[in-house]
């Protein structure tokens, strides 16, 4: 059949796009993907709208996305409104008993429902939960040692109710995904005695991706990915490459914990993790459904 008349070129281009994407749709059909959502993609209205449509589309084509979101700016805004001062150590918000109540309210309440709403308005069914629900994320207090002149000491810092995952009970995720729903997870977890812990969203996403043996962990950031010494994007790294990059200083600063999260995820069971630029519209689709991808893919051993 020959396409003719007004719009035929657009129709042909759309058909070509679909034909190119088909092998990738088949590759990920039935798989679980964990997406860490934050940064500019979360605060820019147009990017947020595109993200909601992308996640809905993934579910509609037979893929099972799981979204883990942050909410640092929203937490800071609420703390300022309540005149509660924030203190940070190594990028982590020191969290006392009063502050953890505010953080849980913002993350598991307002932000969580906003992110789920983005996906629902795009035509899928998303359910907002927190790591406290169904015992999804068990956590303990994060231990961080003080550094002096760049060298780690034996002195432990008191970060309060900042936590790290000790166990992920993925049954809640499987139950929701298996019922046609998209889990949207706020990164707070439950301690041994029922206390609430604030968990870094990257860390929570990595732990969840490992627990569900995700085909991909997609880490949306505000940078293109891992860059080499000349500032060029590195499309792919093995786990050994990534460790060497950290040791040599090529991977430095805030990229180190993101790469370490990816390494932990693939070690725990995820097939691969990708650090990609969430400032690019439809970043998830471009990474999954194009040959070149968008960011830096990190594979296991």
mmCIF file with all atom_site columns, N, CA and C in Angstrom, residues 1-13:
data_model
loop_
_atom_site.group_PDB
_atom_site.id
_atom_site.type_symbol
_atom_site.label_atom_id
_atom_site.label_alt_id
_atom_site.label_comp_id
_atom_site.label_asym_id
_atom_site.label_entity_id
_atom_site.label_seq_id
_atom_site.pdbx_PDB_ins_code
_atom_site.Cartn_x
_atom_site.Cartn_y
_atom_site.Cartn_z
_atom_site.occupancy
_atom_site.B_iso_or_equiv
_atom_site.pdbx_formal_charge
_atom_site.auth_seq_id
_atom_site.auth_comp_id
_atom_site.auth_asym_id
_atom_site.auth_atom_id
_atom_site.pdbx_PDB_model_num
ATOM 1  N N  . UNK A 1 1  ? 0.855  -1.192 0.000  1.00 0.00 ? 1  UNK A N  1
ATOM 2  C CA . UNK A 1 1  ? 0.000  0.000  0.000  1.00 0.00 ? 1  UNK A CA 1
ATOM 3  C C  . UNK A 1 1  ? 0.887  1.236  0.000  1.00 0.00 ? 1  UNK A C  1
ATOM 4  N N  . UNK A 1 2  ? 0.508  2.234  -0.804 1.00 0.00 ? 2  UNK A N  1
ATOM 5  C CA . UNK A 1 2  ? 1.258  3.476  -0.879 1.00 0.00 ? 2  UNK A CA 1
ATOM 6  C C  . UNK A 1 2  ? 0.494  4.572  -0.163 1.00 0.00 ? 2  UNK A C  1
ATOM 7  N N  . UNK A 1 3  ? 1.201  5.269  0.762  1.00 0.00 ? 3  UNK A N  1
ATOM 8  C CA . UNK A 1 3  ? 0.583  6.357  1.484  1.00 0.00 ? 3  UNK A CA 1
ATOM 9  C C  . UNK A 1 3  ? 0.654  7.618  0.647  1.00 0.00 ? 3  UNK A C  1
ATOM 10 N N  . UNK A 1 4  ? -0.489 8.272  0.406  1.00 0.00 ? 4  UNK A N  1
ATOM 11 C CA . UNK A 1 4  ? -0.517 9.501  -0.379 1.00 0.00 ? 4  UNK A CA 1
ATOM 12 C C  . UNK A 1 4  ? -1.400 10.514 0.316  1.00 0.00 ? 4  UNK A C  1
ATOM 13 N N  . UNK A 1 5  ? -1.269 11.770 -0.134 1.00 0.00 ? 5  UNK A N  1
ATOM 14 C CA . UNK A 1 5  ? -2.143 12.800 0.390  1.00 0.00 ? 5  UNK A CA 1
ATOM 15 C C  . UNK A 1 5  ? -1.571 13.465 1.622  1.00 0.00 ? 5  UNK A C  1
ATOM 16 N N  . UNK A 1 6  ? -2.270 14.509 2.137  1.00 0.00 ? 6  UNK A N  1
ATOM 17 C CA . UNK A 1 6  ? -1.805 15.253 3.296  1.00 0.00 ? 6  UNK A CA 1
ATOM 18 C C  . UNK A 1 6  ? -1.615 14.326 4.494  1.00 0.00 ? 6  UNK A C  1
ATOM 19 N N  . UNK A 1 7  ? -0.510 14.493 5.174  1.00 0.00 ? 7  UNK A N  1
ATOM 20 C CA . UNK A 1 7  ? -0.252 13.700 6.366  1.00 0.00 ? 7  UNK A CA 1
ATOM 21 C C  . UNK A 1 7  ? 0.388  12.366 6.108  1.00 0.00 ? 7  UNK A C  1
ATOM 22 N N  . UNK A 1 8  ? 0.527  11.972 4.834  1.00 0.00 ? 8  UNK A N  1
ATOM 23 C CA . UNK A 1 8  ? 1.068  10.645 4.559  1.00 0.00 ? 8  UNK A CA 1
ATOM 24 C C  . UNK A 1 8  ? 2.527  10.529 4.986  1.00 0.00 ? 8  UNK A C  1
ATOM 25 N N  . UNK A 1 9  ? 3.279  11.629 4.882  1.00 0.00 ? 9  UNK A N  1
ATOM 26 C CA . UNK A 1 9  ? 4.677  11.589 5.299  1.00 0.00 ? 9  UNK A CA 1
ATOM 27 C C  . UNK A 1 9  ? 4.777  11.368 6.803  1.00 0.00 ? 9  UNK A C  1
ATOM 28 N N  . UNK A 1 10 ? 3.910  12.085 7.560  1.00 0.00 ? 10 UNK A N  1
ATOM 29 C CA . UNK A 1 10 ? 3.905  11.895 9.009  1.00 0.00 ? 10 UNK A CA 1
ATOM 30 C C  . UNK A 1 10 ? 3.531  10.464 9.365  1.00 0.00 ? 10 UNK A C  1
ATOM 31 N N  . UNK A 1 11 ? 2.533  9.917  8.686  1.00 0.00 ? 11 UNK A N  1
ATOM 32 C CA . UNK A 1 11 ? 2.109  8.552  8.963  1.00 0.00 ? 11 UNK A CA 1
ATOM 33 C C  . UNK A 1 11 ? 3.248  7.577  8.671  1.00 0.00 ? 11 UNK A C  1
ATOM 34 N N  . UNK A 1 12 ? 3.965  7.807  7.573  1.00 0.00 ? 12 UNK A N  1
ATOM 35 C CA . UNK A 1 12 ? 5.092  6.941  7.257  1.00 0.00 ? 12 UNK A CA 1
ATOM 36 C C  . UNK A 1 12 ? 6.183  7.019  8.290  1.00 0.00 ? 12 UNK A C  1
ATOM 37 N N  . UNK A 1 13 ? 6.444  8.236  8.776  1.00 0.00 ? 13 UNK A N  1
ATOM 38 C CA . UNK A 1 13 ? 7.474  8.399  9.801  1.00 0.00 ? 13 UNK A CA 1
ATOM 39 C C  . UNK A 1 13 ? 7.060  7.706  11.094 1.00 0.00 ? 13 UNK A C  1
#
